[in-house]
């Protein structure tokens, strides 16, 4: 006895959140901690692991391939994030107008986003097949734009750009959906007032639409950066050998003779990079 | 206190549901990913279960793409969830074995249960551990690789069959007409196993080794360099970009003069003929692109060994291995099922999944009349002599990992890490110089040793 009602309520509160706390800790904290630990060891599958301090990290940053992968990832993330945001914005503005069959077309646009990545990747591969694909048939045989056939997806120089175009095509519907829903919530009176004041179309967009969309665009950019920075399956399935950081890590950690220690170090480095970006972004752009 | 207990029980209940696993299951990993082949394996499993009612385990057949198997296996080892039986290329089995991931006693005792003398000796040697009389895995079946070519085109052009390097290059140049969407030859030009398989045959035909008999790295020898240069030259007459065995479809479409492929193509050619016969233009007039040259099978020739300074063939033995699960009961059960797969009826039924592609490693099966009556009539079509030549070829397969009869474990590691195909990819696709690509590959190999 002796416990006040308040104390007892607080104990009950703690008890009630205990199960979810345990689950969250075991599903989120444990993998992170386990990753940090194995990044400090030379991990062996059969014998005992040996502690090697920061050796794995040194190996990672002294490898030119890591920096190459980092650069490719940077280009991929910037281009796809900007691309999906701009295309999504454009399409959302267009779809916000009145025209026949609007509902049907609005939902049609979602198709790339909801189609399973596996099937669309193979459709793309088939389209760009150098010998049988329709793209080469069209550009080389029918239109004569290129003088000879080549492998657009397979060629290391063009693979990155195809992966970027693919990502924009597949994910712009998500941005479009978010922006459209925000657009519909903007009060029409604002535009009417602006028109009375003699504002041009561009000025209406610049001083009403854009400020209203600021935070939704900001969140979309943040989400896309996080998702695309860690993107694996799209790029791995679509291209032959495009090593962004996630794929580079996969090869280091799991392909052939595996090096889980270095793989873990790579993951921690990526995690740290992303975390720093998110913190700066939240403060500067989303003004938290 | 009561609330606390409720909280604890709830947590345990949720965790319990997540980890509940009562069923006794054996995991059998296979690289046969095609649905008809999986159906055949499952049929064998059902037959085995029906004839062995005392067998307590469910056998769960899991298909894994060949290129992903090493990765999956390593991941399973890392997470302590190794399967009980795996069907995989011998080279990978040896690589797993050298990492200590295999139960080699199980494999060795199974080989003596079946009878060592019944196996082709060259096939057994590929599975042998450095210490005598012990084996990493049990050889199961095998295929031979060769150049398949349009014999009719060659005859018309007056070219020799593609056996020597000179004849191969000459024909590749002659038939390569990219402006007509026709290509000279298909060799592996992507960063995966197929490239290594084709390249190994070229390297061995110039007597180049990855390691010498004492285990010294000889990647940068004049012979190897010559083979790389020649391979890169041939790549110019291969369809654009990174290509693997899937590009054999271009051959079916009359867009390719030569391609490297295993004897699996015998079955594929026969099947394509059957498929095409049901899609003739009379039945489906408006169906363009379904045309299949009905004479393609008879117009296709095959050269199993290529030559520069010596004859070199290439092939792969597929083995059954027992991972080191430290669970004797499960391993014993897996061995029992594996031994069933070697009983004549089950074995022949398995090999007939792909006649020509799956060849027996047991001597007596190759002359078994049931085996020679395959459903696709491959034996009849190619004749017993050609088939005997192919199966005999299994006994003299060369790999970089057996030099002068000595096991070079590092070569299997290099194979498993795909270092050679990555090197060829950099040279062919990224235009890296041979010097710098060789240097990088050497550095990577030294890091592994």
Coordinates of C-alpha atoms in Angstrom, one line a residue, chain A residues 12 15 18-19 22-23 26 45-46 63-65 68 129-132 141 148-151 153-156 236 240-243 250-252 254-260, chain B residues 3-4 7-8 10-11 14 68 70-71 74-75 77-78 99-101 178-179 181 183 190-191 239-243 250 253 255 413 416-418 422 425 429-430 440 448:
Chain A
X12 CA -0.3 0.6 -15.3
X15 CA 2.8 -2.0 -18.2
X18 CA 5.7 -2.7 -22.3
X19 CA 4.8 -5.3 -24.9
X22 CA 9.8 -4.8 -26.2
X23 CA 8.8 -5.6 -29.7
X26 CA 13.9 -6.1 -30.5
X45 CA 31.0 -18.2 -40.3
X46 CA 32.6 -21.2 -38.5
X63 CA 38.5 1.2 -51.6
X64 CA 38.0 3.3 -54.7
X65 CA 34.9 1.2 -55.6
X68 CA 32.5 5.2 -57.1
X129 CA 16.6 -5.6 -75.8
X130 CA 19.2 -4.8 -78.4
X131 CA 18.2 -7.5 -80.8
X132 CA 14.5 -8.0 -80.3
X141 CA 15.2 0.6 -88.4
X148 CA 23.5 0.9 -85.1
X149 CA 21.9 -1.2 -82.4
X150 CA 23.2 -1.0 -78.9
X151 CA 22.3 -2.2 -75.4
X153 CA 20.2 -1.0 -70.3
X154 CA 23.4 -3.2 -70.4
X155 CA 25.9 -0.5 -71.4
X156 CA 27.4 0.8 -68.1
X236 CA 19.4 -4.9 -59.2
X240 CA 23.3 -5.7 -65.1
X241 CA 26.0 -4.2 -63.0
X242 CA 25.1 -0.8 -61.7
X243 CA 26.7 -0.6 -58.3
X250 CA 25.1 -6.7 -51.0
X251 CA 28.1 -7.8 -53.2
X252 CA 30.6 -7.2 -50.4
X254 CA 26.9 -11.8 -49.4
X255 CA 28.2 -12.7 -52.9
X256 CA 30.8 -15.4 -53.1
X257 CA 33.0 -15.6 -50.0
X258 CA 31.1 -13.3 -47.6
X259 CA 32.5 -10.5 -45.6
X260 CA 29.8 -9.6 -43.1
Chain B
X3 CA -0.7 -5.8 -14.7
X4 CA 3.0 -6.5 -14.9
X7 CA 2.2 -7.5 -19.8
X8 CA 4.9 -10.2 -19.7
X10 CA 1.2 -10.8 -23.6
X11 CA 4.7 -10.2 -24.8
X14 CA 3.2 -12.5 -29.3
X68 CA 22.1 -16.7 -56.3
X70 CA 26.2 -19.2 -53.2
X71 CA 24.8 -16.0 -51.8
X74 CA 26.3 -18.0 -47.2
X75 CA 23.4 -16.0 -45.8
X77 CA 25.1 -20.1 -42.8
X78 CA 25.4 -16.7 -41.2
X99 CA 34.8 -22.7 -45.5
X100 CA 34.0 -25.7 -43.3
X101 CA 30.2 -25.4 -44.0
X178 CA 24.9 -6.0 -87.1
X179 CA 23.3 -3.9 -89.8
X181 CA 20.7 -7.7 -86.9
X183 CA 25.7 -11.7 -85.0
X190 CA 28.2 -10.2 -68.5
X191 CA 29.6 -10.4 -65.0
X239 CA 25.2 -9.2 -79.6
X240 CA 25.6 -5.7 -78.0
X241 CA 26.0 -5.2 -74.3
X242 CA 26.4 -7.7 -71.5
X243 CA 25.0 -11.1 -72.7
X250 CA 18.7 -15.2 -81.0
X253 CA 15.5 -16.7 -84.5
X255 CA 20.1 -14.2 -85.9
X413 CA 37.0 -19.5 -53.9
X416 CA 32.5 -18.5 -56.1
X417 CA 33.5 -14.8 -55.7
X418 CA 33.0 -14.3 -59.5
X422 CA 33.9 -9.3 -63.1
X425 CA 33.1 -7.4 -67.7
X429 CA 31.9 -3.5 -71.2
X430 CA 33.8 -0.7 -69.3
X440 CA 42.8 -5.5 -59.9
X448 CA 41.0 -13.8 -50.4

